[in-house]
mmCIF file of C-alpha atoms in Angstrom:
data_model
loop_
_atom_site.group_PDB
_atom_site.id
_atom_site.type_symbol
_atom_site.label_atom_id
_atom_site.label_comp_id
_atom_site.label_asym_id
_atom_site.label_seq_id
_atom_site.Cartn_x
_atom_site.Cartn_y
_atom_site.Cartn_z
ATOM 1 C CA MET A 1 118.693 97.095 100.713
ATOM 2 C CA PHE A 2 117.294 94.271 98.790
ATOM 3 C CA GLN A 3 118.456 92.642 95.507
ATOM 4 C CA ASN A 4 116.947 94.065 92.386
ATOM 5 C CA SER A 5 115.637 90.723 91.476
ATOM 6 C CA SER A 6 114.174 89.985 94.756
ATOM 7 C CA ALA A 7 110.896 91.352 96.322
ATOM 8 C CA PRO A 8 111.159 93.545 99.370
ATOM 9 C CA SER A 9 109.281 93.125 102.634
ATOM 10 C CA LEU A 10 106.652 95.853 103.191
ATOM 11 C CA ALA A 11 104.326 97.423 105.668
ATOM 12 C CA ILE A 12 101.362 99.593 104.777
ATOM 13 C CA PHE A 13 99.650 101.714 107.768
ATOM 14 C CA CYS A 14 95.947 102.593 107.393
ATOM 15 C CA LYS A 15 93.696 104.652 109.439
ATOM 16 C CA VAL A 16 90.087 104.150 108.272
ATOM 17 C CA VAL A 17 88.423 107.584 107.818
ATOM 18 C CA ASP A 18 86.013 107.159 104.835
ATOM 19 C CA ASN A 19 84.760 103.774 106.322
ATOM 20 C CA TYR A 20 85.624 101.774 103.230
ATOM 21 C CA GLY A 21 87.688 103.738 100.782
ATOM 22 C CA ASP A 22 90.897 103.974 102.713
ATOM 23 C CA ILE A 23 90.950 100.303 103.623
ATOM 24 C CA GLY A 24 89.665 99.398 100.285
ATOM 25 C CA ILE A 25 92.717 100.979 98.505
ATOM 26 C CA CYS A 26 95.340 99.596 101.042
ATOM 27 C CA TRP A 27 93.789 96.143 100.927
ATOM 28 C CA ARG A 28 93.998 96.083 97.088
ATOM 29 C CA LEU A 29 97.614 97.358 97.151
ATOM 30 C CA ALA A 30 98.654 94.807 99.726
ATOM 31 C CA ARG A 31 97.029 91.804 97.831
ATOM 32 C CA GLN A 32 98.458 92.925 94.536
ATOM 33 C CA LEU A 33 101.886 93.388 95.908
ATOM 34 C CA ARG A 34 101.636 89.741 97.505
ATOM 35 C CA HIS A 35 100.012 87.987 94.730
ATOM 36 C CA GLU A 36 101.670 89.458 91.605
ATOM 37 C CA HIS A 37 105.066 90.552 92.979
ATOM 38 C CA GLY A 38 105.848 88.106 95.836
ATOM 39 C CA VAL A 39 106.097 90.959 98.363
ATOM 40 C CA ALA A 40 105.941 90.099 102.053
ATOM 41 C CA ALA A 41 103.186 92.496 102.861
ATOM 42 C CA THR A 42 101.893 93.385 106.323
ATOM 43 C CA LEU A 43 98.861 95.671 106.542
ATOM 44 C CA TRP A 44 98.427 97.609 109.817
ATOM 45 C CA VAL A 45 94.655 98.717 110.176
ATOM 46 C CA ASP A 46 93.077 100.648 113.084
ATOM 47 C CA ASP A 47 89.545 99.523 112.254
ATOM 48 C CA LEU A 48 89.246 95.931 111.526
ATOM 49 C CA ALA A 49 85.463 95.831 111.918
ATOM 50 C CA SER A 50 85.162 98.271 108.653
ATOM 51 C CA PHE A 51 87.731 96.016 106.981
ATOM 52 C CA ARG A 52 85.570 92.969 107.637
ATOM 53 C CA ARG A 53 82.757 94.416 105.746
ATOM 54 C CA ILE A 54 84.615 94.297 102.485
ATOM 55 C CA CYS A 55 86.681 91.262 103.402
ATOM 56 C CA PRO A 56 84.540 88.768 105.375
ATOM 57 C CA GLN A 57 87.715 86.614 106.253
ATOM 58 C CA VAL A 58 88.886 89.331 108.481
ATOM 59 C CA ASP A 59 88.499 88.570 112.284
ATOM 60 C CA PRO A 60 87.774 91.962 113.872
ATOM 61 C CA ASP A 61 89.015 90.646 117.295
ATOM 62 C CA ALA A 62 92.385 89.370 116.199
ATOM 63 C CA ALA A 63 95.735 91.275 116.935
ATOM 64 C CA ALA A 64 97.545 89.416 114.148
ATOM 65 C CA GLN A 65 96.289 87.212 111.432
ATOM 66 C CA ALA A 66 96.959 86.041 107.791
ATOM 67 C CA VAL A 67 94.273 86.988 105.113
ATOM 68 C CA GLN A 68 94.723 85.824 101.611
ATOM 69 C CA GLY A 69 98.496 85.668 101.989
ATOM 70 C CA VAL A 70 98.811 89.230 103.689
ATOM 71 C CA ALA A 71 99.635 89.675 107.387
ATOM 72 C CA VAL A 72 97.093 91.846 108.929
ATOM 73 C CA ARG A 73 97.791 93.549 112.146
ATOM 74 C CA HIS A 74 95.748 95.526 114.429
ATOM 75 C CA TRP A 75 97.069 99.038 114.713
ATOM 76 C CA GLY A 76 95.884 99.886 118.407
ATOM 77 C CA GLY A 77 97.405 103.378 118.475
ATOM 78 C CA GLN A 78 100.402 105.766 118.389
ATOM 79 C CA ASP A 79 101.814 104.328 121.768
ATOM 80 C CA ASP A 80 102.380 100.885 120.586
ATOM 81 C CA VAL A 81 105.900 99.787 120.508
ATOM 82 C CA TYR A 82 107.433 97.452 117.919
ATOM 83 C CA ALA A 83 110.817 95.607 117.830
ATOM 84 C CA VAL A 84 113.293 96.919 115.441
ATOM 85 C CA GLY A 85 113.463 93.568 113.950
ATOM 86 C CA ASP A 86 109.961 94.112 112.697
ATOM 87 C CA ILE A 87 110.834 96.973 110.409
ATOM 88 C CA PRO A 88 110.632 95.991 106.758
ATOM 89 C CA ASP A 89 112.485 97.172 103.684
ATOM 90 C CA VAL A 90 109.527 99.524 102.800
ATOM 91 C CA VAL A 91 107.141 101.577 104.883
ATOM 92 C CA ILE A 92 104.061 103.015 103.336
ATOM 93 C CA GLU A 93 102.103 105.773 105.351
ATOM 94 C CA PHE A 94 98.684 105.956 103.692
ATOM 95 C CA PHE A 95 97.238 109.488 103.344
ATOM 96 C CA GLY A 96 99.716 110.908 105.754
ATOM 97 C CA CYS A 97 98.224 109.040 108.698
ATOM 98 C CA GLU A 98 101.446 109.559 110.782
ATOM 99 C CA LEU A 99 103.369 106.414 111.897
ATOM 100 C CA PRO A 100 103.849 105.489 115.500
ATOM 101 C CA PRO A 101 106.886 107.390 116.921
ATOM 102 C CA SER A 102 108.396 104.157 117.989
ATOM 103 C CA TRP A 103 108.313 102.951 114.419
ATOM 104 C CA VAL A 104 110.046 106.046 113.194
ATOM 105 C CA GLU A 105 112.843 105.744 115.641
ATOM 106 C CA ALA A 106 113.148 102.064 114.744
ATOM 107 C CA MET A 107 113.181 102.900 111.005
ATOM 108 C CA ALA A 108 116.190 105.343 111.683
ATOM 109 C CA ALA A 109 117.982 102.600 113.738
ATOM 110 C CA ARG A 110 117.459 100.047 111.048
ATOM 111 C CA THR A 111 120.559 99.084 108.849
ATOM 112 C CA PRO A 112 120.015 99.657 106.047
ATOM 113 C CA ARG A 113 117.221 102.238 106.495
ATOM 114 C CA PRO A 114 113.783 101.366 104.727
ATOM 115 C CA VAL A 115 112.320 103.274 101.894
ATOM 116 C CA TRP A 116 109.591 105.317 103.545
ATOM 117 C CA ILE A 117 106.672 106.212 101.116
ATOM 118 C CA ASN A 118 103.692 108.621 101.734
ATOM 119 C CA TYR A 119 101.004 107.317 99.619
ATOM 120 C CA GLU A 120 98.831 110.385 98.571
ATOM 121 C CA GLY A 121 95.291 110.788 97.358
ATOM 122 C CA LEU A 122 94.215 110.649 93.855
ATOM 123 C CA THR A 123 93.516 113.897 91.843
ATOM 124 C CA ALA A 124 93.779 114.961 88.236
ATOM 125 C CA GLU A 125 95.126 118.427 89.286
ATOM 126 C CA GLU A 126 98.275 119.239 87.324
ATOM 127 C CA TRP A 127 100.298 120.172 90.447
ATOM 128 C CA VAL A 128 100.703 116.614 91.528
ATOM 129 C CA GLU A 129 102.996 115.837 88.563
ATOM 130 C CA GLY A 130 105.646 118.135 90.185
ATOM 131 C CA CYS A 131 105.351 116.783 93.621
ATOM 132 C CA HIS A 132 105.278 113.045 92.607
ATOM 133 C CA ARG A 133 108.244 111.228 94.070
ATOM 134 C CA LEU A 134 109.479 114.390 95.892
ATOM 135 C CA PRO A 135 111.624 113.579 99.068
ATOM 136 C CA SER A 136 111.087 115.288 102.380
ATOM 137 C CA MET A 137 113.767 114.996 105.074
ATOM 138 C CA HIS A 138 112.957 114.149 108.630
ATOM 139 C CA PRO A 139 113.717 117.225 110.793
ATOM 140 C CA ARG A 140 115.624 115.278 113.358
ATOM 141 C CA LEU A 141 116.532 111.721 112.113
ATOM 142 C CA LYS A 142 118.390 110.691 109.227
ATOM 143 C CA LEU A 143 115.261 109.440 107.335
ATOM 144 C CA THR A 144 113.835 110.718 104.005
ATOM 145 C CA LYS A 145 110.090 110.297 103.226
ATOM 146 C CA HIS A 146 108.986 110.181 99.374
ATOM 147 C CA PHE A 147 105.684 111.318 98.183
ATOM 148 C CA PHE A 148 103.877 109.028 95.845
ATOM 149 C CA PHE A 149 100.945 110.227 93.842
ATOM 150 C CA PRO A 150 98.492 108.037 92.099
ATOM 151 C CA GLY A 151 97.232 109.717 88.790
ATOM 152 C CA PHE A 152 95.992 109.410 85.262
ATOM 153 C CA ASN A 153 99.180 109.916 83.129
ATOM 154 C CA ALA A 154 102.704 108.894 82.717
ATOM 155 C CA ARG A 155 104.091 111.721 85.133
ATOM 156 C CA THR A 156 102.169 110.209 88.078
ATOM 157 C CA GLY A 157 102.110 106.813 89.940
ATOM 158 C CA GLY A 158 99.203 105.298 87.876
ATOM 159 C CA LEU A 159 96.233 103.603 89.307
ATOM 160 C CA LEU A 160 95.653 100.314 91.086
ATOM 161 C CA CYS A 161 94.818 97.602 88.555
ATOM 162 C CA GLU A 162 95.316 94.004 88.901
ATOM 163 C CA ALA A 163 96.712 91.804 86.146
ATOM 164 C CA GLY A 164 93.861 90.174 84.186
ATOM 165 C CA LEU A 165 91.205 92.553 85.432
ATOM 166 C CA ASP A 166 89.956 93.721 82.017
ATOM 167 C CA ALA A 167 89.824 90.308 80.519
ATOM 168 C CA ARG A 168 87.773 89.071 83.366
ATOM 169 C CA ARG A 169 85.406 92.148 82.952
ATOM 170 C CA ARG A 170 85.005 91.462 79.359
ATOM 171 C CA ALA A 171 84.166 87.854 79.834
ATOM 172 C CA PHE A 172 81.538 88.628 82.563
ATOM 173 C CA GLN A 173 79.906 91.292 80.480
ATOM 174 C CA GLN A 174 79.705 89.195 77.390
ATOM 175 C CA ASP A 175 77.797 86.583 79.138
ATOM 176 C CA PRO A 176 74.406 88.229 80.286
ATOM 177 C CA ALA A 177 73.477 84.883 82.039
ATOM 178 C CA ARG A 178 76.427 85.431 84.576
ATOM 179 C CA ALA A 179 75.292 88.899 85.345
ATOM 180 C CA ALA A 180 71.831 87.608 85.871
ATOM 181 C CA ALA A 181 72.914 84.924 88.140
ATOM 182 C CA PHE A 182 74.914 87.409 90.238
ATOM 183 C CA LEU A 183 72.126 89.835 90.529
ATOM 184 C CA ALA A 184 69.729 87.011 91.588
ATOM 185 C CA ARG A 185 71.666 86.580 94.656
ATOM 186 C CA PHE A 186 70.151 89.915 95.806
ATOM 187 C CA GLY A 187 66.480 89.221 94.725
ATOM 188 C CA VAL A 188 66.733 90.774 91.217
ATOM 189 C CA THR A 189 64.334 89.014 88.978
ATOM 190 C CA PRO A 190 65.126 88.202 85.280
ATOM 191 C CA GLU A 191 62.715 91.109 84.287
ATOM 192 C CA GLU A 192 64.480 93.586 86.337
ATOM 193 C CA ALA A 193 67.976 92.339 85.210
ATOM 194 C CA ALA A 194 66.940 92.913 81.610
ATOM 195 C CA GLY A 195 65.966 96.506 82.241
ATOM 196 C CA ARG A 196 68.011 99.597 83.229
ATOM 197 C CA LYS A 197 70.095 98.949 86.255
ATOM 198 C CA VAL A 198 71.931 101.714 88.273
ATOM 199 C CA SER A 199 74.142 101.268 91.499
ATOM 200 C CA LEU A 200 74.071 103.996 93.927
ATOM 201 C CA PHE A 201 76.976 104.778 96.400
ATOM 202 C CA CYS A 202 77.171 108.353 97.577
ATOM 203 C CA TYR A 203 77.740 110.574 100.613
ATOM 204 C CA PRO A 204 74.845 111.996 102.672
ATOM 205 C CA GLU A 205 75.014 115.240 100.765
ATOM 206 C CA ALA A 206 73.989 114.001 97.379
ATOM 207 C CA PRO A 207 70.641 115.274 96.116
ATOM 208 C CA VAL A 208 69.161 111.644 96.091
ATOM 209 C CA ASN A 209 65.650 112.651 96.589
ATOM 210 C CA ALA A 210 65.681 114.696 93.279
ATOM 211 C CA LEU A 211 66.958 111.653 91.421
ATOM 212 C CA PHE A 212 64.432 109.287 93.001
ATOM 213 C CA GLY A 213 61.732 111.732 91.872
ATOM 214 C CA VAL A 214 62.814 111.791 88.378
ATOM 215 C CA TRP A 215 63.238 108.096 88.209
ATOM 216 C CA ARG A 216 59.803 107.537 89.696
ATOM 217 C CA GLU A 217 58.255 109.527 86.842
ATOM 218 C CA ALA A 218 60.415 108.264 83.914
ATOM 219 C CA ALA A 219 58.946 106.289 81.117
ATOM 220 C CA GLN A 220 61.512 103.783 81.277
ATOM 221 C CA PRO A 221 61.695 101.448 84.439
ATOM 222 C CA THR A 222 64.784 101.815 86.597
ATOM 223 C CA LEU A 223 66.100 99.384 89.177
ATOM 224 C CA CYS A 224 68.473 101.089 91.675
ATOM 225 C CA LEU A 225 70.673 98.991 93.724
ATOM 226 C CA VAL A 226 71.898 100.640 97.087
ATOM 227 C CA PRO A 227 74.488 99.187 99.623
ATOM 228 C CA GLU A 228 73.059 99.045 103.067
ATOM 229 C CA GLY A 229 73.789 102.275 104.950
ATOM 230 C CA VAL A 230 74.002 104.559 101.990
ATOM 231 C CA ALA A 231 71.671 107.548 101.828
ATOM 232 C CA ARG A 232 69.736 105.844 104.755
ATOM 233 C CA ASP A 233 67.192 108.479 105.569
ATOM 234 C CA ARG A 234 66.229 108.929 101.816
ATOM 235 C CA VAL A 235 66.233 105.296 101.177
ATOM 236 C CA GLU A 236 63.935 104.628 104.226
ATOM 237 C CA ALA A 237 61.619 107.350 103.296
ATOM 238 C CA PHE A 238 61.270 105.597 99.742
ATOM 239 C CA LEU A 239 60.901 102.347 101.309
ATOM 240 C CA GLY A 240 58.474 103.260 104.020
ATOM 241 C CA GLY A 241 60.516 101.030 106.437
ATOM 242 C CA ALA A 242 64.046 100.195 107.565
ATOM 243 C CA ALA A 243 66.811 100.255 104.902
ATOM 244 C CA VAL A 244 68.241 96.804 105.690
ATOM 245 C CA ALA A 245 69.785 94.352 103.281
ATOM 246 C CA GLY A 246 67.044 92.737 101.388
ATOM 247 C CA ALA A 247 64.463 95.619 101.613
ATOM 248 C CA SER A 248 62.826 96.568 98.241
ATOM 249 C CA ALA A 249 60.059 98.698 97.005
ATOM 250 C CA THR A 250 58.630 100.111 93.794
ATOM 251 C CA ARG A 251 57.259 103.534 93.354
ATOM 252 C CA GLY A 252 56.109 104.461 89.901
ATOM 253 C CA ALA A 253 58.825 103.484 87.506
ATOM 254 C CA LEU A 254 61.473 103.091 90.161
ATOM 255 C CA THR A 255 62.260 99.892 92.134
ATOM 256 C CA LEU A 256 64.757 100.252 94.965
ATOM 257 C CA LYS A 257 66.660 97.378 96.352
ATOM 258 C CA VAL A 258 69.083 97.569 99.378
ATOM 259 C CA LEU A 259 72.126 95.276 99.074
ATOM 260 C CA PRO A 260 74.466 94.044 101.937
ATOM 261 C CA PHE A 261 77.998 95.321 101.627
ATOM 262 C CA VAL A 262 79.852 92.869 99.542
ATOM 263 C CA PRO A 263 83.528 91.734 99.258
ATOM 264 C CA GLN A 264 85.559 93.769 96.755
ATOM 265 C CA GLU A 265 85.396 91.070 94.168
ATOM 266 C CA ASP A 266 81.622 91.145 94.171
ATOM 267 C CA TYR A 267 81.386 94.973 94.136
ATOM 268 C CA ASP A 268 83.258 94.826 90.851
ATOM 269 C CA LEU A 269 80.689 92.441 89.476
ATOM 270 C CA LEU A 270 78.078 94.787 90.623
ATOM 271 C CA LEU A 271 79.599 97.628 88.761
ATOM 272 C CA TRP A 272 80.043 95.344 85.611
ATOM 273 C CA SER A 273 76.371 94.443 85.831
ATOM 274 C CA CYS A 274 74.910 97.925 85.883
ATOM 275 C CA ASP A 275 74.142 100.324 83.141
ATOM 276 C CA LEU A 276 75.132 103.368 85.272
ATOM 277 C CA ASN A 277 77.168 103.574 88.481
ATOM 278 C CA PHE A 278 77.071 106.322 91.009
ATOM 279 C CA VAL A 279 80.143 106.013 93.057
ATOM 280 C CA ARG A 280 81.965 107.967 95.738
ATOM 281 C CA GLY A 281 85.479 108.892 97.093
ATOM 282 C CA GLU A 282 88.542 107.176 95.508
ATOM 283 C CA ASP A 283 88.330 103.395 95.491
ATOM 284 C CA SER A 284 84.873 102.841 94.036
ATOM 285 C CA TRP A 285 85.606 105.807 91.700
ATOM 286 C CA VAL A 286 88.629 103.897 90.278
ATOM 287 C CA ARG A 287 86.824 100.758 90.028
ATOM 288 C CA ALA A 288 83.972 102.408 88.095
ATOM 289 C CA GLN A 289 86.632 103.597 85.501
ATOM 290 C CA TRP A 290 87.795 99.841 85.022
ATOM 291 C CA ALA A 291 84.132 98.836 84.748
ATOM 292 C CA GLY A 292 83.664 100.160 81.238
ATOM 293 C CA ARG A 293 80.260 101.745 82.050
ATOM 294 C CA PRO A 294 79.117 105.297 82.476
ATOM 295 C CA PHE A 295 79.573 106.641 86.163
ATOM 296 C CA ILE A 296 78.742 109.569 88.274
ATOM 297 C CA TRP A 297 81.409 110.466 90.850
ATOM 298 C CA HIS A 298 80.531 111.913 94.313
ATOM 299 C CA ILE A 299 84.051 113.463 95.592
ATOM 300 C CA TYR A 300 84.653 113.465 99.220
ATOM 301 C CA PRO A 301 83.519 116.959 100.583
ATOM 302 C CA GLN A 302 86.210 119.287 101.861
ATOM 303 C CA ASP A 303 86.283 122.548 103.607
ATOM 304 C CA GLU A 304 85.967 125.715 101.602
ATOM 305 C CA GLN A 305 84.806 123.615 98.656
ATOM 306 C CA LEU A 306 88.170 122.558 97.726
ATOM 307 C CA HIS A 307 86.894 119.354 96.487
ATOM 308 C CA HIS A 308 85.103 121.208 93.575
ATOM 309 C CA LYS A 309 88.569 122.185 92.194
ATOM 310 C CA LYS A 310 89.552 118.505 92.220
ATOM 311 C CA LEU A 311 86.118 117.576 90.548
ATOM 312 C CA ARG A 312 86.598 120.180 87.687
ATOM 313 C CA ALA A 313 90.212 119.157 87.087
ATOM 314 C CA PHE A 314 89.036 115.503 86.502
ATOM 315 C CA LEU A 315 86.141 116.699 84.378
ATOM 316 C CA GLN A 316 88.299 118.819 82.189
ATOM 317 C CA ALA A 317 90.367 115.570 81.637
ATOM 318 C CA TYR A 318 87.429 113.125 81.289
ATOM 319 C CA ALA A 319 84.381 114.946 80.081
ATOM 320 C CA GLN A 320 85.526 117.821 78.084
ATOM 321 C CA ALA A 321 83.439 116.756 75.160
ATOM 322 C CA LEU A 322 80.566 115.387 77.231
ATOM 323 C CA PRO A 323 78.511 118.585 78.406
ATOM 324 C CA ALA A 324 75.530 116.789 79.899
ATOM 325 C CA LEU A 325 77.800 114.443 82.012
ATOM 326 C CA ASP A 326 79.918 117.477 83.055
ATOM 327 C CA ALA A 327 76.825 119.424 84.136
ATOM 328 C CA PHE A 328 75.247 116.466 85.948
ATOM 329 C CA MET A 329 78.269 115.617 87.785
ATOM 330 C CA LEU A 330 78.797 119.160 88.883
ATOM 331 C CA GLY A 331 75.258 119.330 90.129
ATOM 332 C CA TRP A 332 75.371 116.072 91.854
ATOM 333 C CA ASN A 333 78.333 117.379 93.921
ATOM 334 C CA GLY A 334 76.694 120.744 94.415
ATOM 335 C CA ALA A 335 79.232 122.509 92.270
ATOM 336 C CA ARG A 336 76.393 124.181 90.136
ATOM 337 C CA GLU A 337 72.810 124.713 90.636
ATOM 338 C CA ILE A 338 70.425 122.292 88.630
ATOM 339 C CA ASP A 339 66.914 123.507 88.691
ATOM 340 C CA ASP A 340 65.340 120.960 86.609
ATOM 341 C CA TRP A 341 66.818 117.463 87.328
ATOM 342 C CA ALA A 342 64.361 115.847 84.924
ATOM 343 C CA ALA A 343 66.031 117.770 81.925
ATOM 344 C CA ALA A 344 69.427 117.103 83.463
ATOM 345 C CA TRP A 345 68.825 113.302 83.370
ATOM 346 C CA THR A 346 67.198 113.517 79.824
ATOM 347 C CA ALA A 347 70.452 115.278 78.595
ATOM 348 C CA LEU A 348 72.464 112.572 80.257
ATOM 349 C CA GLU A 349 70.507 109.803 78.641
ATOM 350 C CA GLU A 350 70.768 111.281 75.250
ATOM 351 C CA GLU A 351 74.592 111.633 75.627
ATOM 352 C CA SER A 352 75.063 108.091 77.058
ATOM 353 C CA PRO A 353 76.225 106.416 73.751
ATOM 354 C CA ARG A 354 79.109 108.993 73.570
ATOM 355 C CA ILE A 355 79.784 108.665 77.509
ATOM 356 C CA ALA A 356 80.066 104.650 77.048
ATOM 357 C CA GLU A 357 82.520 105.343 74.275
ATOM 358 C CA GLN A 358 84.609 107.764 76.461
ATOM 359 C CA ALA A 359 84.570 105.079 79.109
ATOM 360 C CA ASP A 360 86.225 102.686 76.772
ATOM 361 C CA VAL A 361 88.766 105.157 75.504
ATOM 362 C CA TRP A 362 89.717 106.454 78.859
ATOM 363 C CA ARG A 363 90.398 103.064 80.302
ATOM 364 C CA GLU A 364 92.716 102.183 77.378
ATOM 365 C CA GLN A 365 94.419 105.425 77.754
ATOM 366 C CA VAL A 366 95.037 105.248 81.555
ATOM 367 C CA THR A 367 96.075 101.492 81.739
ATOM 368 C CA ALA A 368 98.606 102.309 78.877
ATOM 369 C CA HIS A 369 100.890 104.131 81.380
ATOM 370 C CA GLY A 370 101.216 101.084 83.720
ATOM 371 C CA ASP A 371 99.614 100.096 87.117
ATOM 372 C CA LEU A 372 100.413 101.654 90.409
ATOM 373 C CA ALA A 373 101.747 98.537 92.277
ATOM 374 C CA THR A 374 104.447 97.892 89.486
ATOM 375 C CA LYS A 375 105.326 101.653 89.343
ATOM 376 C CA LEU A 376 105.639 101.851 93.029
ATOM 377 C CA LEU A 377 108.072 98.922 93.310
ATOM 378 C CA ASP A 378 110.122 100.246 90.389
ATOM 379 C CA PHE A 379 110.417 103.454 92.268
ATOM 380 C CA VAL A 380 111.334 101.631 95.504
ATOM 381 C CA ARG A 381 114.158 99.810 93.674
ATOM 382 C CA GLU A 382 115.370 103.039 91.983
ATOM 383 C CA LEU A 383 115.737 104.582 95.256
ATOM 384 C CA GLY A 384 117.641 101.461 96.634
ATOM 385 C CA ARG A 385 120.016 101.625 93.685
ATOM 386 C CA ALA A 386 120.582 105.334 94.156
ATOM 387 C CA ARG A 387 121.262 104.584 97.944
ATOM 388 C CA GLU A 388 123.873 101.778 97.211
ATOM 389 C CA ASN A 389 125.646 104.088 94.560
ATOM 390 C CA ARG A 390 126.252 106.710 97.262
ATOM 391 C CA VAL A 391 127.712 104.099 99.647
#
């Protein structure tokens, strides 16, 4: 294994399923491990084109490249063969994406064998506390996989949060001129920047038309900033034209602007600049929690409505004393009927001061448990020490 004082070599395998969430998480983890912990990180990705949309430095045609200190390799498929010498100290299988059989065989042949981690999805459900760090023996080879669950308390793996993030956020939000200058890059006028600003990132199932209708008729103007490709049909119907980056239209009290997809660092600035953020999946959901702003989460849909159970588990922890937020988020996800979206929006506005307070309390509470990258490496070293003691 590696010495306790040294950093391991590490590989992360990522299959892009949700366009940006999967690679977004893996890219954040790889960068943090490299920049803050000195880990020699390699990121294997099957879809470099999607990766490039959140990191413009990526060459989608390169089989191997270095990006911000991280080795990036194109994962061409399960039949790819890799030399045993390429196997690092730690191998992370993201969301159970199944490693190439040749890699598993090479892992078993390596001396010492690497630590094998299955990085699982984020949920507030209590059962993960009993499954976090559990081992699973390979049925044929002398290999053990361990499950690592992100989470919101000390009994889980924590959340990705790079060092200095909150200080940077506070400095940005305390300087309105910086936010205005950032938004001006996307055609936002000073008058629009001074009003209510909402970012919208959701899955196609979201009741976007109902929300647009409420905002159009509202007394207060709303500027809605939508990344290109999100809710395309509804956005194009509102615009009366193609939903391409730079497109904009005003109907009643609602102004809608289509933004290009931006690098991860700029997406943080967008969240920090807005008064309310609609986010989806896992990566943008976590970043919205760090933004210190009210947010509405659109959870990734699952068969048999299993995602509603996950949503309610989070709301039980986050919004127990915020009935309007609870009701609105359930309605946004189709977990309850909302007959009057205008009334639901009004209730949410009235509750917004308490929602903002909860955002601050929650952020402090969760970050106190430690960040995921550090906890992951601590676990890897713990497994290494246990293995050495058995020798």
